[in-house]
Amino acid sequence: MYLLISDEFLAALRALPGDQGDLWGSGSDRGSVVRMVEPTRPPEAVRLGRWVPQAALAEDCGKDLAAGRLVLVVDGEQPRCFVVERDKSLKPQPFEQVKLYTDYHARVEGLFDPTHLPEKRVVIVGLGSGGSAIASELARAGVGHFDLVDFDRLSVPNLARHICGLSDLGRLKVDAMADFLRNASPVAEVRTHDMNVTTDPDRLQEIISGADLVIGATDSEDAKSILNRVAWRLKIPAVYAAAYDLGFGGDVFLALPPDGACYECFHRSTGDMFSPPDKVTLDYGKTISQPALGLDVRFISLIAARVALAHLLEGDPTSRLNGYSTNWVLWGNWPQNGWIFNQPLMSDFIQIDSDALCPVCHPDAYSQAYLGISKEEAAEEVKNLLDSLPSF
Ligand SMILES: [Zn+2]
């Protein structure tokens, strides 16, 4: 048996009332690998034996346990583990002692302060092939808190591109991804929201409120538009990712309120930017559900995760993940007639300026320009109109 015991698991046992109790953990490969590492009992945990004080070893400790069960002594300087033999004697069981949290972050040391990200909260709207990969990368980098928003379930066509697999078929994507993230990172705390943001913007506002970052990875342009309005109003930065037809390329846009361009500004300005001669449709978002290789979508997801991380780490003087100098990153998987890249695997960086007449980030100027009245006057007129309607 290869046994792993974490410092965090031992600390959790020592904090329990009493001096002994059930020992639980999880195993793999017909019991040849056994883990006692998570400080809170995971759903799949099974009873493995008993934890006891040092003094209990002199008694008939383990006599009532079946052969193969474990006895863990936790109150000495060094924890000790024993396995119950057929004759009820205790045979020392070697184990590897690990530090779950600090060892998990060991691979990012030197890149940034690993204590920075566990405090951050990210809301991800859309947990398809793009959003699931972004969530996975952020969790593995050490982001501590996630709110996952989606109403869709994992279907067979999803499997070729999604982070989750066959055993998750039919599950809500938010639930499948919550389990995935908890399994990927010991510090990930995940809340799930089975909802359509286009029909419940008030609830979306509650979820987003107080977040450090939101990510729009949904395949609905309407959802992205509502996300933009809500996030901008709350002054919460947002990353929007999109893949294009057949995965030939994609882009990532970062909206930084209150001074930058919002997603509406981005949409207005890039709508004029592309008019390819062969009429390639740059239908943001929708194309993710069209045929595309998972790996081509993954490139764009990785860039989105990278942009998100750089933003989350702003203010960390040790961070080497500098932010980008522009708010829009374009990525080309392969050349496409009429597009900007003539070689595969190319990127470009473009700054999108705020639109002075944008209805989302400059509502006053928009109202004045298009309605000839202020935002407040427009709101008052709408209210008066509604009041004048007969009630039914
Ligand atoms: Zn705007």
Short mmCIF file of C-alpha atoms and ligand atoms in Angstrom, two decimals, residues 228 232 260-266 268 353-362, ligand 1:
data_model
loop_
_atom_site.label_atom_id
_atom_site.label_comp_id
_atom_site.label_asym_id
_atom_site.label_seq_id
_atom_site.Cartn_x
_atom_site.Cartn_y
_atom_site.Cartn_z
CA ASN A 228 -21.24 43.91 -19.77
CA TRP A 232 -19.65 47.85 -15.87
CA GLY A 260 -11.51 51.88 -20.61
CA ALA A 261 -13.66 50.57 -23.40
CA CYS A 262 -16.57 48.36 -22.38
CA TYR A 263 -17.72 45.30 -24.34
CA GLU A 264 -20.33 47.39 -26.16
CA CYS A 265 -17.58 49.83 -27.26
CA PHE A 266 -15.54 46.83 -28.39
CA ARG A 268 -19.23 48.66 -32.05
CA ASP A 353 -10.76 53.07 -27.27
CA SER A 354 -13.85 53.94 -25.32
CA ASP A 355 -16.76 55.08 -27.52
CA ALA A 356 -17.81 58.55 -26.36
CA LEU A 357 -21.40 57.77 -27.38
CA CYS A 358 -21.61 54.24 -25.95
CA PRO A 359 -24.99 53.61 -24.27
CA VAL A 360 -23.35 51.46 -21.56
CA CYS A 361 -20.27 53.38 -20.45
CA HIS A 362 -21.37 56.89 -21.57
ZN ZN B 1 -18.87 51.30 -23.79
#
